[in-house]
PDB file of C-alpha atoms in Angstrom:
ATOM      1  CA  UNK A  13      29.903-100.074 -60.817  1.00 58.00           C
ATOM      2  CA  UNK A  14      28.589 -98.764 -64.116  1.00 65.00           C
ATOM      3  CA  UNK A  15      25.002 -98.973 -62.820  1.00 70.00           C
ATOM      4  CA  UNK A  16      25.711 -96.946 -59.645  1.00 85.00           C
ATOM      5  CA  UNK A  17      27.446 -94.218 -61.717  1.00 87.00           C
ATOM      6  CA  UNK A  18      24.342 -93.898 -63.882  1.00 86.00           C
ATOM      7  CA  UNK A  19      22.097 -93.822 -60.778  1.00 88.00           C
ATOM      8  CA  UNK A  20      24.228 -91.011 -59.308  1.00 90.00           C
ATOM      9  CA  UNK A  21      24.049 -89.044 -62.574  1.00 90.00           C
ATOM     10  CA  UNK A  22      20.255 -89.501 -62.746  1.00 90.00           C
ATOM     11  CA  UNK A  23      19.906 -88.412 -59.103  1.00 92.00           C
ATOM     12  CA  UNK A  24      21.952 -85.230 -59.721  1.00 94.00           C
ATOM     13  CA  UNK A  25      20.057 -84.431 -62.929  1.00 95.00           C
ATOM     14  CA  UNK A  26      16.766 -84.747 -61.027  1.00 95.00           C
ATOM     15  CA  UNK A  27      18.110 -82.353 -58.341  1.00 95.00           C
ATOM     16  CA  UNK A  28      18.966 -79.802 -61.036  1.00 95.00           C
ATOM     17  CA  UNK A  29      15.568 -80.229 -62.692  1.00 95.00           C
ATOM     18  CA  UNK A  30      13.715 -79.736 -59.384  1.00 96.00           C
ATOM     19  CA  UNK A  31      15.689 -76.570 -58.542  1.00 94.00           C
ATOM     20  CA  UNK A  32      14.981 -75.195 -62.025  1.00 93.00           C
ATOM     21  CA  UNK A  33      11.256 -75.919 -61.632  1.00 93.00           C
ATOM     22  CA  UNK A  34      11.220 -74.197 -58.209  1.00 92.00           C
ATOM     23  CA  UNK A  35      12.892 -71.117 -59.734  1.00 88.00           C
ATOM     24  CA  UNK A  36      10.305 -71.106 -62.526  1.00 88.00           C
ATOM     25  CA  UNK A  37       7.316 -71.574 -60.202  1.00 87.00           C
ATOM     26  CA  UNK A  38       8.447 -68.843 -57.770  1.00 81.00           C
ATOM     27  CA  UNK A  39       9.527 -66.550 -60.652  1.00 81.00           C
ATOM     28  CA  UNK A  40      12.801 -65.921 -58.799  1.00 81.00           C
ATOM     29  CA  UNK A  41      14.762 -65.049 -61.952  1.00 85.00           C
ATOM     30  CA  UNK A  42      12.110 -62.544 -63.091  1.00 82.00           C
ATOM     31  CA  UNK A  43      12.049 -60.964 -59.615  1.00 78.00           C
ATOM     32  CA  UNK A  44      15.850 -60.701 -59.576  1.00 82.00           C
ATOM     33  CA  UNK A  45      15.736 -59.027 -63.015  1.00 84.00           C
ATOM     34  CA  UNK A  46      13.125 -56.511 -61.794  1.00 79.00           C
ATOM     35  CA  UNK A  47      15.292 -55.639 -58.777  1.00 77.00           C
ATOM     36  CA  UNK A  48      18.357 -55.301 -61.000  1.00 81.00           C
ATOM     37  CA  UNK A  49      16.584 -52.893 -63.368  1.00 79.00           C
ATOM     38  CA  UNK A  50      15.183 -50.924 -60.428  1.00 74.00           C
ATOM     39  CA  UNK A  51      18.485 -50.342 -58.621  1.00 76.00           C
ATOM     40  CA  UNK A  52      20.998 -50.545 -61.480  1.00 78.00           C
ATOM     41  CA  UNK A  53      22.798 -53.400 -59.704  1.00 79.00           C
ATOM     42  CA  UNK A  54      24.107 -56.501 -61.530  1.00 83.00           C
ATOM     43  CA  UNK A  55      22.194 -59.714 -60.791  1.00 82.00           C
ATOM     44  CA  UNK A  56      24.855 -61.076 -58.431  1.00 82.00           C
ATOM     45  CA  UNK A  57      24.665 -57.917 -56.268  1.00 78.00           C
ATOM     46  CA  UNK A  58      20.897 -57.347 -55.950  1.00 75.00           C
ATOM     47  CA  UNK A  59      20.707 -58.766 -52.412  1.00 73.00           C
ATOM     48  CA  UNK A  60      23.141 -56.128 -51.161  1.00 77.00           C
ATOM     49  CA  UNK A  61      20.841 -53.487 -49.644  1.00 82.00           C
ATOM     50  CA  UNK A  62      23.702 -51.050 -49.046  1.00 86.00           C
ATOM     51  CA  UNK A  63      24.953 -51.221 -52.654  1.00 85.00           C
ATOM     52  CA  UNK A  64      21.381 -50.795 -53.962  1.00 84.00           C
ATOM     53  CA  UNK A  65      20.854 -47.813 -51.660  1.00 87.00           C
ATOM     54  CA  UNK A  66      24.142 -46.253 -52.841  1.00 88.00           C
ATOM     55  CA  UNK A  67      23.199 -46.762 -56.482  1.00 86.00           C
ATOM     56  CA  UNK A  68      19.902 -44.876 -56.080  1.00 88.00           C
ATOM     57  CA  UNK A  69      21.010 -42.250 -53.539  1.00 91.00           C
ATOM     58  CA  UNK A  70      24.316 -41.174 -55.087  1.00 92.00           C
ATOM     59  CA  UNK A  71      22.716 -40.588 -58.495  1.00 91.00           C
ATOM     60  CA  UNK A  72      19.990 -38.400 -56.976  1.00 92.00           C
ATOM     61  CA  UNK A  73      22.528 -36.539 -54.794  1.00 93.00           C
ATOM     62  CA  UNK A  74      24.661 -35.797 -57.858  1.00 93.00           C
ATOM     63  CA  UNK A  75      21.644 -34.246 -59.625  1.00 93.00           C
ATOM     64  CA  UNK A  76      21.383 -31.826 -56.682  1.00 92.00           C
ATOM     65  CA  UNK A  77      25.081 -30.998 -56.728  1.00 93.00           C
ATOM     66  CA  UNK A  78      25.787 -32.908 -53.509  1.00 91.00           C
ATOM     67  CA  UNK A  79      28.986 -34.950 -53.180  1.00 88.00           C
ATOM     68  CA  UNK A  80      28.452 -38.196 -51.267  1.00 87.00           C
ATOM     69  CA  UNK A  81      30.967 -39.243 -48.603  1.00 84.00           C
ATOM     70  CA  UNK A  82      33.416 -42.078 -49.187  1.00 81.00           C
ATOM     71  CA  UNK A  83      32.582 -45.574 -47.999  1.00 75.00           C
ATOM     72  CA  UNK A  84      33.902 -46.204 -44.511  1.00 66.00           C
ATOM     73  CA  UNK A  85      33.619 -49.131 -42.152  1.00 61.00           C
ATOM     74  CA  UNK A  86      33.050 -48.349 -38.511  1.00 59.00           C
ATOM     75  CA  UNK A  87      31.794 -49.791 -35.268  1.00 60.00           C
ATOM     76  CA  UNK A  88      28.146 -49.389 -34.420  1.00 54.00           C
ATOM     77  CA  UNK A  89      28.869 -49.169 -30.682  1.00 58.00           C
ATOM     78  CA  UNK A  90      25.362 -49.070 -29.254  1.00 65.00           C
ATOM     79  CA  UNK A  91      22.548 -51.104 -30.732  1.00 65.00           C
ATOM     80  CA  UNK A  92      19.689 -49.368 -32.496  1.00 64.00           C
ATOM     81  CA  UNK A  93      16.587 -48.866 -30.344  1.00 68.00           C
ATOM     82  CA  UNK A  94      13.792 -50.937 -31.891  1.00 64.00           C
ATOM     83  CA  UNK A  95      10.048 -50.535 -32.203  1.00 63.00           C
ATOM     84  CA  UNK A  96       7.569 -50.377 -29.343  1.00 65.00           C
ATOM     85  CA  UNK A  97       5.894 -53.588 -28.166  1.00 68.00           C
ATOM     86  CA  UNK A  98       3.030 -53.580 -25.666  1.00 73.00           C
ATOM     87  CA  UNK A  99       2.683 -57.095 -24.239  1.00 73.00           C
ATOM     88  CA  UNK A 100      -0.841 -58.451 -24.313  1.00 75.00           C
ATOM     89  CA  UNK A 101      -2.767 -59.562 -21.234  1.00 75.00           C
ATOM     90  CA  UNK A 102      -3.842 -63.182 -21.028  1.00 82.00           C
ATOM     91  CA  UNK A 103      -7.472 -64.039 -21.682  1.00 87.00           C
ATOM     92  CA  UNK A 104     -10.042 -64.582 -24.407  1.00 91.00           C
ATOM     93  CA  UNK A 105     -11.114 -61.449 -26.305  1.00 93.00           C
ATOM     94  CA  UNK A 106     -14.012 -61.018 -28.700  1.00 92.00           C
ATOM     95  CA  UNK A 107     -14.220 -59.209 -32.042  1.00 94.00           C
ATOM     96  CA  UNK A 108     -10.619 -58.022 -32.031  1.00 95.00           C
ATOM     97  CA  UNK A 109      -9.678 -55.575 -34.793  1.00 97.00           C
ATOM     98  CA  UNK A 110      -6.171 -55.547 -36.243  1.00 97.00           C
ATOM     99  CA  UNK A 111      -5.070 -52.206 -37.683  1.00 97.00           C
ATOM    100  CA  UNK A 112      -1.585 -51.754 -39.078  1.00 95.00           C
ATOM    101  CA  UNK A 113       0.432 -49.019 -40.729  1.00 96.00           C
ATOM    102  CA  UNK A 114       1.249 -49.523 -44.382  1.00 91.00           C
ATOM    103  CA  UNK A 115       5.052 -49.394 -44.953  1.00 88.00           C
ATOM    104  CA  UNK A 116       5.540 -47.570 -41.647  1.00 93.00           C
ATOM    105  CA  UNK A 117       9.289 -46.873 -41.838  1.00 92.00           C
ATOM    106  CA  UNK A 118       9.309 -45.575 -45.455  1.00 92.00           C
ATOM    107  CA  UNK A 119       6.289 -43.370 -44.634  1.00 94.00           C
ATOM    108  CA  UNK A 120       8.109 -42.000 -41.555  1.00 95.00           C
ATOM    109  CA  UNK A 121      11.124 -41.134 -43.735  1.00 95.00           C
ATOM    110  CA  UNK A 122       8.872 -39.153 -46.086  1.00 95.00           C
ATOM    111  CA  UNK A 123       6.652 -37.531 -43.441  1.00 96.00           C
ATOM    112  CA  UNK A 124       9.504 -36.219 -41.290  1.00 97.00           C
ATOM    113  CA  UNK A 125      12.163 -35.798 -44.027  1.00 96.00           C
ATOM    114  CA  UNK A 126      14.638 -38.186 -42.415  1.00 95.00           C
ATOM    115  CA  UNK A 127      17.508 -38.070 -44.859  1.00 95.00           C
ATOM    116  CA  UNK A 128      21.341 -37.982 -44.658  1.00 94.00           C
ATOM    117  CA  UNK A 129      21.561 -34.739 -46.678  1.00 94.00           C
ATOM    118  CA  UNK A 130      18.863 -33.081 -44.527  1.00 95.00           C
ATOM    119  CA  UNK A 131      20.290 -34.153 -41.150  1.00 95.00           C
ATOM    120  CA  UNK A 132      21.541 -31.083 -39.249  1.00 95.00           C
ATOM    121  CA  UNK A 133      22.884 -30.229 -35.784  1.00 94.00           C
ATOM    122  CA  UNK A 134      20.829 -28.530 -33.085  1.00 94.00           C
ATOM    123  CA  UNK A 135      22.880 -25.357 -33.636  1.00 93.00           C
ATOM    124  CA  UNK A 136      22.086 -25.409 -37.379  1.00 94.00           C
ATOM    125  CA  UNK A 137      18.421 -26.116 -36.609  1.00 93.00           C
ATOM    126  CA  UNK A 138      18.117 -22.831 -34.704  1.00 92.00           C
ATOM    127  CA  UNK A 139      19.002 -20.962 -37.914  1.00 92.00           C
ATOM    128  CA  UNK A 140      16.837 -23.210 -40.119  1.00 90.00           C
ATOM    129  CA  UNK A 141      13.196 -22.259 -40.766  1.00 86.00           C
ATOM    130  CA  UNK A 142      10.705 -24.793 -39.286  1.00 90.00           C
ATOM    131  CA  UNK A 143      13.377 -27.435 -38.604  1.00 95.00           C
ATOM    132  CA  UNK A 144      12.022 -30.866 -37.644  1.00 96.00           C
ATOM    133  CA  UNK A 145      12.949 -32.294 -34.243  1.00 96.00           C
ATOM    134  CA  UNK A 146      12.467 -36.039 -33.793  1.00 96.00           C
ATOM    135  CA  UNK A 147      11.410 -37.646 -30.486  1.00 95.00           C
ATOM    136  CA  UNK A 148      15.075 -38.616 -29.863  1.00 94.00           C
ATOM    137  CA  UNK A 149      16.108 -34.957 -30.433  1.00 94.00           C
ATOM    138  CA  UNK A 150      17.685 -35.218 -33.872  1.00 96.00           C
ATOM    139  CA  UNK A 151      17.106 -32.395 -36.358  1.00 96.00           C
ATOM    140  CA  UNK A 152      16.247 -32.290 -40.065  1.00 97.00           C
ATOM    141  CA  UNK A 153      15.596 -29.582 -42.635  1.00 95.00           C
ATOM    142  CA  UNK A 154      11.904 -29.062 -43.339  1.00 95.00           C
ATOM    143  CA  UNK A 155      12.051 -29.712 -47.094  1.00 92.00           C
ATOM    144  CA  UNK A 156      11.937 -32.678 -49.456  1.00 91.00           C
ATOM    145  CA  UNK A 157      15.194 -34.531 -48.951  1.00 93.00           C
ATOM    146  CA  UNK A 158      16.860 -36.962 -51.327  1.00 95.00           C
ATOM    147  CA  UNK A 159      15.692 -40.146 -49.616  1.00 94.00           C
ATOM    148  CA  UNK A 160      12.014 -39.090 -49.291  1.00 94.00           C
ATOM    149  CA  UNK A 161      12.103 -38.083 -52.968  1.00 93.00           C
ATOM    150  CA  UNK A 162      13.433 -41.529 -53.970  1.00 92.00           C
ATOM    151  CA  UNK A 163      10.816 -43.289 -51.827  1.00 92.00           C
ATOM    152  CA  UNK A 164       7.954 -41.245 -53.267  1.00 91.00           C
ATOM    153  CA  UNK A 165       9.116 -41.989 -56.826  1.00 88.00           C
ATOM    154  CA  UNK A 166       9.322 -45.708 -55.995  1.00 87.00           C
ATOM    155  CA  UNK A 167       5.915 -45.620 -54.294  1.00 86.00           C
ATOM    156  CA  UNK A 168       4.336 -43.946 -57.327  1.00 86.00           C
ATOM    157  CA  UNK A 169       5.910 -46.534 -59.651  1.00 84.00           C
ATOM    158  CA  UNK A 170       4.714 -49.345 -57.378  1.00 84.00           C
ATOM    159  CA  UNK A 171       1.112 -48.079 -57.478  1.00 85.00           C
ATOM    160  CA  UNK A 172       1.302 -48.110 -61.303  1.00 83.00           C
ATOM    161  CA  UNK A 173       2.569 -51.701 -61.281  1.00 81.00           C
ATOM    162  CA  UNK A 174      -0.226 -52.674 -58.869  1.00 82.00           C
ATOM    163  CA  UNK A 175      -2.843 -51.277 -61.259  1.00 84.00           C
ATOM    164  CA  UNK A 176      -1.215 -53.284 -64.039  1.00 79.00           C
ATOM    165  CA  UNK A 177      -1.252 -56.346 -61.715  1.00 79.00           C
ATOM    166  CA  UNK A 178       2.511 -56.676 -62.102  1.00 78.00           C
ATOM    167  CA  UNK A 179       3.029 -58.295 -58.699  1.00 81.00           C
ATOM    168  CA  UNK A 180       6.721 -59.082 -59.274  1.00 76.00           C
ATOM    169  CA  UNK A 181       7.699 -55.479 -59.985  1.00 78.00           C
ATOM    170  CA  UNK A 182       5.528 -54.280 -57.087  1.00 82.00           C
ATOM    171  CA  UNK A 183       7.220 -56.733 -54.702  1.00 81.00           C
ATOM    172  CA  UNK A 184      10.700 -55.764 -55.960  1.00 78.00           C
ATOM    173  CA  UNK A 185       9.975 -52.116 -55.123  1.00 81.00           C
ATOM    174  CA  UNK A 186       8.486 -53.001 -51.726  1.00 84.00           C
ATOM    175  CA  UNK A 187      11.565 -54.989 -50.641  1.00 82.00           C
ATOM    176  CA  UNK A 188      13.876 -52.210 -51.827  1.00 82.00           C
ATOM    177  CA  UNK A 189      11.953 -49.463 -49.994  1.00 84.00           C
ATOM    178  CA  UNK A 190      11.718 -51.464 -46.772  1.00 82.00           C
ATOM    179  CA  UNK A 191      15.488 -52.010 -46.714  1.00 82.00           C
ATOM    180  CA  UNK A 192      16.330 -48.302 -46.668  1.00 82.00           C
ATOM    181  CA  UNK A 193      15.921 -47.587 -42.973  1.00 81.00           C
ATOM    182  CA  UNK A 194      18.040 -50.622 -42.029  1.00 82.00           C
ATOM    183  CA  UNK A 195      20.810 -49.425 -44.351  1.00 87.00           C
ATOM    184  CA  UNK A 196      21.109 -46.188 -42.357  1.00 87.00           C
ATOM    185  CA  UNK A 197      21.605 -48.300 -39.219  1.00 85.00           C
ATOM    186  CA  UNK A 198      24.502 -50.269 -40.719  1.00 86.00           C
ATOM    187  CA  UNK A 199      28.103 -49.197 -39.922  1.00 87.00           C
ATOM    188  CA  UNK A 200      29.070 -50.463 -43.398  1.00 86.00           C
ATOM    189  CA  UNK A 201      26.952 -47.778 -45.055  1.00 87.00           C
ATOM    190  CA  UNK A 202      28.642 -44.507 -46.100  1.00 89.00           C
ATOM    191  CA  UNK A 203      25.632 -42.595 -44.671  1.00 90.00           C
ATOM    192  CA  UNK A 204      25.557 -44.499 -41.370  1.00 89.00           C
ATOM    193  CA  UNK A 205      24.454 -42.446 -38.382  1.00 88.00           C
ATOM    194  CA  UNK A 206      23.019 -44.261 -35.368  1.00 88.00           C
ATOM    195  CA  UNK A 207      21.220 -41.149 -34.095  1.00 91.00           C
ATOM    196  CA  UNK A 208      19.537 -40.695 -37.478  1.00 92.00           C
ATOM    197  CA  UNK A 209      18.504 -44.370 -37.568  1.00 91.00           C
ATOM    198  CA  UNK A 210      17.153 -44.037 -34.027  1.00 92.00           C
ATOM    199  CA  UNK A 211      15.123 -41.001 -35.157  1.00 94.00           C
ATOM    200  CA  UNK A 212      13.156 -43.370 -37.410  1.00 93.00           C
ATOM    201  CA  UNK A 213      12.421 -45.907 -34.665  1.00 92.00           C
ATOM    202  CA  UNK A 214      11.686 -43.148 -32.130  1.00 94.00           C
ATOM    203  CA  UNK A 215       8.991 -41.817 -34.467  1.00 95.00           C
ATOM    204  CA  UNK A 216       7.626 -45.368 -34.884  1.00 94.00           C
ATOM    205  CA  UNK A 217       7.347 -45.758 -31.098  1.00 93.00           C
ATOM    206  CA  UNK A 218       5.680 -42.342 -30.746  1.00 95.00           C
ATOM    207  CA  UNK A 219       3.195 -43.124 -33.542  1.00 96.00           C
ATOM    208  CA  UNK A 220       2.116 -46.528 -32.245  1.00 95.00           C
ATOM    209  CA  UNK A 221       1.680 -45.250 -28.671  1.00 94.00           C
ATOM    210  CA  UNK A 222      -0.174 -42.130 -29.866  1.00 95.00           C
ATOM    211  CA  UNK A 223      -2.438 -44.353 -31.998  1.00 96.00           C
ATOM    212  CA  UNK A 224      -3.304 -46.530 -28.998  1.00 95.00           C
ATOM    213  CA  UNK A 225      -4.068 -43.427 -26.898  1.00 95.00           C
ATOM    214  CA  UNK A 226      -6.391 -42.003 -29.563  1.00 96.00           C
ATOM    215  CA  UNK A 227      -8.270 -45.304 -29.907  1.00 96.00           C
ATOM    216  CA  UNK A 228      -8.683 -45.636 -26.144  1.00 94.00           C
ATOM    217  CA  UNK A 229     -10.024 -42.057 -25.962  1.00 94.00           C
ATOM    218  CA  UNK A 230     -12.924 -43.369 -28.052  1.00 92.00           C
ATOM    219  CA  UNK A 231     -13.681 -45.977 -25.375  1.00 92.00           C
ATOM    220  CA  UNK A 232     -12.105 -49.079 -26.932  1.00 94.00           C
ATOM    221  CA  UNK A 233      -9.421 -51.217 -25.340  1.00 92.00           C
ATOM    222  CA  UNK A 234      -6.070 -51.791 -27.083  1.00 94.00           C
ATOM    223  CA  UNK A 235      -5.029 -55.261 -25.897  1.00 93.00           C
ATOM    224  CA  UNK A 236      -1.739 -55.505 -27.822  1.00 92.00           C
ATOM    225  CA  UNK A 237       0.497 -53.404 -30.054  1.00 90.00           C
ATOM    226  CA  UNK A 238       3.827 -53.892 -31.787  1.00 88.00           C
ATOM    227  CA  UNK A 239       6.106 -51.960 -34.155  1.00 86.00           C
ATOM    228  CA  UNK A 240       3.409 -51.064 -36.679  1.00 92.00           C
ATOM    229  CA  UNK A 241       0.057 -52.487 -35.532  1.00 94.00           C
ATOM    230  CA  UNK A 242      -2.598 -52.340 -32.802  1.00 95.00           C
ATOM    231  CA  UNK A 243      -5.125 -54.961 -31.697  1.00 95.00           C
ATOM    232  CA  UNK A 244      -8.427 -53.524 -30.433  1.00 96.00           C
ATOM    233  CA  UNK A 245     -11.073 -55.438 -28.439  1.00 95.00           C
ATOM    234  CA  UNK A 246     -14.613 -54.361 -29.356  1.00 94.00           C
ATOM    235  CA  UNK A 247     -17.193 -56.981 -28.197  1.00 88.00           C
ATOM    236  CA  UNK A 248     -19.520 -55.512 -30.841  1.00 90.00           C
ATOM    237  CA  UNK A 249     -20.356 -58.489 -33.019  1.00 90.00           C
ATOM    238  CA  UNK A 250     -18.883 -59.167 -36.465  1.00 93.00           C
ATOM    239  CA  UNK A 251     -20.669 -56.562 -38.646  1.00 95.00           C
ATOM    240  CA  UNK A 252     -20.503 -53.638 -36.219  1.00 95.00           C
ATOM    241  CA  UNK A 253     -16.860 -54.395 -35.431  1.00 95.00           C
ATOM    242  CA  UNK A 254     -15.971 -54.326 -39.150  1.00 96.00           C
ATOM    243  CA  UNK A 255     -17.651 -50.932 -39.522  1.00 96.00           C
ATOM    244  CA  UNK A 256     -15.741 -49.696 -36.473  1.00 96.00           C
ATOM    245  CA  UNK A 257     -12.459 -50.892 -38.033  1.00 96.00           C
ATOM    246  CA  UNK A 258     -13.023 -48.681 -41.088  1.00 96.00           C
ATOM    247  CA  UNK A 259     -14.117 -45.782 -38.865  1.00 96.00           C
ATOM    248  CA  UNK A 260     -10.995 -46.038 -36.665  1.00 97.00           C
ATOM    249  CA  UNK A 261      -8.754 -46.306 -39.742  1.00 97.00           C
ATOM    250  CA  UNK A 262     -10.180 -43.064 -41.177  1.00 97.00           C
ATOM    251  CA  UNK A 263     -10.182 -41.205 -37.861  1.00 96.00           C
ATOM    252  CA  UNK A 264      -6.545 -42.061 -37.079  1.00 97.00           C
ATOM    253  CA  UNK A 265      -5.388 -41.117 -40.587  1.00 97.00           C
ATOM    254  CA  UNK A 266      -7.161 -37.754 -40.280  1.00 97.00           C
ATOM    255  CA  UNK A 267      -5.630 -37.310 -36.814  1.00 97.00           C
ATOM    256  CA  UNK A 268      -2.090 -37.648 -38.239  1.00 97.00           C
ATOM    257  CA  UNK A 269      -2.851 -35.344 -41.167  1.00 97.00           C
ATOM    258  CA  UNK A 270      -3.894 -32.664 -38.673  1.00 96.00           C
ATOM    259  CA  UNK A 271      -1.072 -33.361 -36.188  1.00 95.00           C
ATOM    260  CA  UNK A 272       1.739 -33.381 -38.756  1.00 96.00           C
ATOM    261  CA  UNK A 273       0.356 -30.205 -40.352  1.00 95.00           C
ATOM    262  CA  UNK A 274       0.056 -28.532 -36.938  1.00 95.00           C
ATOM    263  CA  UNK A 275       3.448 -29.605 -35.535  1.00 93.00           C
ATOM    264  CA  UNK A 276       5.600 -29.507 -38.693  1.00 93.00           C
ATOM    265  CA  UNK A 277       3.523 -27.838 -41.429  1.00 93.00           C
ATOM    266  CA  UNK A 278       4.033 -30.943 -43.588  1.00 95.00           C
ATOM    267  CA  UNK A 279       1.818 -33.542 -45.304  1.00 95.00           C
ATOM    268  CA  UNK A 280       1.435 -36.889 -43.539  1.00 96.00           C
ATOM    269  CA  UNK A 281       2.261 -40.063 -45.472  1.00 95.00           C
ATOM    270  CA  UNK A 282       1.270 -42.255 -42.512  1.00 96.00           C
ATOM    271  CA  UNK A 283      -1.486 -44.662 -43.502  1.00 96.00           C
ATOM    272  CA  UNK A 284      -3.265 -46.915 -41.011  1.00 97.00           C
ATOM    273  CA  UNK A 285      -5.246 -49.772 -42.556  1.00 96.00           C
ATOM    274  CA  UNK A 286      -7.989 -51.917 -41.045  1.00 97.00           C
ATOM    275  CA  UNK A 287      -6.471 -55.315 -41.785  1.00 95.00           C
ATOM    276  CA  UNK A 288      -8.804 -57.939 -40.288  1.00 95.00           C
ATOM    277  CA  UNK A 289     -11.044 -58.993 -37.431  1.00 96.00           C
ATOM    278  CA  UNK A 290     -10.514 -61.964 -35.128  1.00 95.00           C
ATOM    279  CA  UNK A 291     -13.918 -63.191 -33.969  1.00 93.00           C
TER     280      UNK A 291
END
C-alpha cells in the first residue's frame, strides 16, 4: 500500500541519518582523511596496511638509491612465533603494579634496526662492522635503516600532534606505525621474510622475560606477563606502591639504555611506563 511504501522510505532515511550521525560523532571521515594524507593512499585504500607500508617505504628507499623488489605472493609456510605469555597463578594479590612498554614493536624496529634493506646473511654479518644479531639468529646492519627512519619521523610528528591536542592525527599515526611489523609477516608483502618478522617477536620475548628477571632481582614478584606488559605484586599499600611503580619504570628504562649501548653500541628506544595499580 501507499502507506507501507512511505513507512519503508522513512525507515531507510532514518537508517541513513543514524549512520551519518555515528560517522560524525566518531570523526571517522576526518580520521580516514588524516590516514590518507599520512600514507599517500586514496580514501578507499587506507585500510590496506601493505599498500600504506609500500607507499612510505618505497619513496624512502628511492631517496637512498635502493630499488624495491616486485610484489610477489607466496606461502607463509610456518606461522610466526608470537609474544611471550607467562600464565598467572590463581589467588588474590594486593597492590599489583601494571607496567607496559609503549609501542613495543615499533621501538624494537628502531632499537635493533630491523629493516628489509638492512637484513643481511650471517656470512655478510662477519664482514659488517658491529652487525646486530637477534635472539633468533638473524642479522642486521648496525646503522639507521629505512624502516626505523620512517618510524622515528612518524613518532616525532605524532608527539607534535599530541602537544597540539590533535588526537585524530595522533591516532592515525599510531595505527600506521603499529601495522608495520605485521606487514613484514605477511606473504602478500613484497618485503615478506618470516625470519625477519620472527626477529621482532624474538626480541619482544627476550625483553619481557629480561624485564621480569630484573624486577624480581629487586625482591618483587612478577605474577603475570604478556607480550608487552608485566604485573608486579607489592603488598606495600597504595602510596608506596605508586612510588615503586615510577621507580621500577625508571630503573628498567635505564637498564635497557645501558644494555643496548653495551651489546650493540646503539641508543635504546624501549620505553616502559608505569600504567596503573590494582589495589
